[in-house]
PDB file of C-alpha atoms in Angstrom:
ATOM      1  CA  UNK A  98     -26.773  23.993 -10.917  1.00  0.00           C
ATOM      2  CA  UNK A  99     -26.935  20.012 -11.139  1.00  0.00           C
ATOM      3  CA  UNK A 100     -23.976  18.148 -10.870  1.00  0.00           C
ATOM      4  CA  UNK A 101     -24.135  14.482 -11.917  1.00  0.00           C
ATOM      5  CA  UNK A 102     -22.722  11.638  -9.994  1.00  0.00           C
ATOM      6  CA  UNK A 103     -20.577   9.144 -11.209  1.00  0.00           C
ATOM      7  CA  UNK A 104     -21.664   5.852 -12.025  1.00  0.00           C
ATOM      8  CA  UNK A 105     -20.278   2.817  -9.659  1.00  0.00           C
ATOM      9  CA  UNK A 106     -20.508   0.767 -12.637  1.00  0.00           C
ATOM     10  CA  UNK A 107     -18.266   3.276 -14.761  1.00  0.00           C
ATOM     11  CA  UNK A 108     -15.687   3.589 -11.687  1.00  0.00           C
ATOM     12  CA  UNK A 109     -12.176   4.248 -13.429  1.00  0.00           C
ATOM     13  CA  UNK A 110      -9.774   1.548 -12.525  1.00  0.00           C
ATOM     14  CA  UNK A 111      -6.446   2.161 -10.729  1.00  0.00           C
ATOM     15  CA  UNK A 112      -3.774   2.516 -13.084  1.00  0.00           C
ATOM     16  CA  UNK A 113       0.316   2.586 -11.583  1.00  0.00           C
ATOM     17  CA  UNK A 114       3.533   2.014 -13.158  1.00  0.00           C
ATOM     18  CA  UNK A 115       5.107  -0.983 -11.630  1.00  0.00           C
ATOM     19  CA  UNK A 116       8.492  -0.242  -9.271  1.00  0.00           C
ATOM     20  CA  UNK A 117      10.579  -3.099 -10.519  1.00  0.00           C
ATOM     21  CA  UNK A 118       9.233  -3.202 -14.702  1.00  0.00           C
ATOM     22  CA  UNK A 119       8.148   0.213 -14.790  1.00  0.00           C
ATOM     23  CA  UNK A 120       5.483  -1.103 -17.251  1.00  0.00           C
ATOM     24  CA  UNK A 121       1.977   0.715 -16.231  1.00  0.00           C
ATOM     25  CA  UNK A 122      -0.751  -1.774 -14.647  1.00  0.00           C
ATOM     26  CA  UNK A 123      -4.459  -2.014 -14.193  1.00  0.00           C
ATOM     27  CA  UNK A 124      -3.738  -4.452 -11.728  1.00  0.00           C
ATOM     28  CA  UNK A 125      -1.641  -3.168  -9.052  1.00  0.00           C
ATOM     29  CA  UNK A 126      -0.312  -4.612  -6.037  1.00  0.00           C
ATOM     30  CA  UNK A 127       0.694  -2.783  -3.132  1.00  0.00           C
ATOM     31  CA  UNK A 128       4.413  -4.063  -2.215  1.00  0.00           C
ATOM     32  CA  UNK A 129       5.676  -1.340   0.472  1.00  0.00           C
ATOM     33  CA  UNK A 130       4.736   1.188   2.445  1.00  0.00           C
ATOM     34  CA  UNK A 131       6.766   4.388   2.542  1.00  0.00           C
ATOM     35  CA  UNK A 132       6.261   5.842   6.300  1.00  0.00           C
ATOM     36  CA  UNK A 133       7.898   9.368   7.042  1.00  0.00           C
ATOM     37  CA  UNK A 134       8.502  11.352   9.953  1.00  0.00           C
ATOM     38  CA  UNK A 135       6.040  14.489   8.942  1.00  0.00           C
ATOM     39  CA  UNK A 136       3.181  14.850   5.891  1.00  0.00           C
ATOM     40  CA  UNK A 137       2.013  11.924   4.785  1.00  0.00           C
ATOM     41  CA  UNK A 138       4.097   8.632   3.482  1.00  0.00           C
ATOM     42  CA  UNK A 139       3.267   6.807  -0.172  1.00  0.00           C
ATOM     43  CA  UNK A 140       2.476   3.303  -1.210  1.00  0.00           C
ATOM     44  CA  UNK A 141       4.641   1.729  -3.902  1.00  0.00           C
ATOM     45  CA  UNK A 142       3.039  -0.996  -6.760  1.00  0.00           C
ATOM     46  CA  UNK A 143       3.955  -3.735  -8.717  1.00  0.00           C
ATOM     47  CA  UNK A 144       2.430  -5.663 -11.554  1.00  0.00           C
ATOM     48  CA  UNK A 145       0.847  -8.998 -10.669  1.00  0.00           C
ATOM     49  CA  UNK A 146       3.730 -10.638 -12.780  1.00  0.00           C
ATOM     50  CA  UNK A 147       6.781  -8.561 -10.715  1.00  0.00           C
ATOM     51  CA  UNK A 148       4.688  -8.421  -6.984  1.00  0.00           C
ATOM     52  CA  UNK A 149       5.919 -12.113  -6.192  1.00  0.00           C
ATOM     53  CA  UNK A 150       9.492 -10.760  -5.919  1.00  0.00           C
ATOM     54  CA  UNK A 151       9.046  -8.704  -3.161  1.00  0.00           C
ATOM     55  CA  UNK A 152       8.314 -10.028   0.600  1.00  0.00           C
ATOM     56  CA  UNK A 153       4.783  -9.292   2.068  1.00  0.00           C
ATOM     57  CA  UNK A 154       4.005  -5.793   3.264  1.00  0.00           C
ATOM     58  CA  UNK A 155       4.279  -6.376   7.102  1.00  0.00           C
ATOM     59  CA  UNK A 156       1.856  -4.280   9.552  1.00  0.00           C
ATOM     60  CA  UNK A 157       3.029  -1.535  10.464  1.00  0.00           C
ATOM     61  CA  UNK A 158       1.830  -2.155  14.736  1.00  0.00           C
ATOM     62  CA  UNK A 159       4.292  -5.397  14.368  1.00  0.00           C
ATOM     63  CA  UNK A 160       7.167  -3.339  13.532  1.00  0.00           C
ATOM     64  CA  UNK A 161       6.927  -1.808  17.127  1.00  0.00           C
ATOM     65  CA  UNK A 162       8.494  -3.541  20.006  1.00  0.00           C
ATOM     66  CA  UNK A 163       5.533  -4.068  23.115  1.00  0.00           C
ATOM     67  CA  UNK A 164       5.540  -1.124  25.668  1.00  0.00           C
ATOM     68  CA  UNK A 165       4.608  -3.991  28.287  1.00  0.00           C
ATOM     69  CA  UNK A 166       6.970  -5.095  30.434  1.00  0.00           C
ATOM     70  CA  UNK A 167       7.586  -8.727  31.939  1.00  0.00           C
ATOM     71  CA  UNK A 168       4.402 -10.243  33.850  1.00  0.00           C
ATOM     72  CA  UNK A 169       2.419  -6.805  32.325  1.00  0.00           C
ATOM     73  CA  UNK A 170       0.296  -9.181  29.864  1.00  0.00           C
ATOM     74  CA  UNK A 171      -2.773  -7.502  30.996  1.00  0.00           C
ATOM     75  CA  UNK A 172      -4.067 -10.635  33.121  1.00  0.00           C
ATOM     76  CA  UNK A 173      -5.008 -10.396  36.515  1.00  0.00           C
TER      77      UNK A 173
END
């Protein structure tokens, strides 16, 4: 048995219905992060025209406060 593999040229583009127009987009844009406690969490996507209403997706490492305590900055 031969199986063929898919062109890179051919690659399917990412299609996703926008959260705030819920028009469907070729172009999405990732504007949050859904993070949960167990399995795994979900991205949500805008259109290009709708993404500018929504703040930037911070990274998720800010969001924690630093285990170090004062004068712990690691220098010695």
């Amino acid at each position: 048995m031969s199986e063929s593999i898919p062109n890179s040229t051919s690659a399917r583009k990412p299609v996703r219905m926008c959260v705030r127009c819920h028009r469907i987009t070729d172009a999405p844009v990732v504007v949050a992060e859904v993070h949960q406690n167990s399995g795994p969490g979900w991205n949500m996507y805008a259109c290009p025209q709708c993404a500018s209403h929504f703040p930037p997706v911070p990274d998720v490492i800010d969001l924690f406060p630093s285990r170090r305590g004062p004068g712990e900055d690691g220098a010695g």
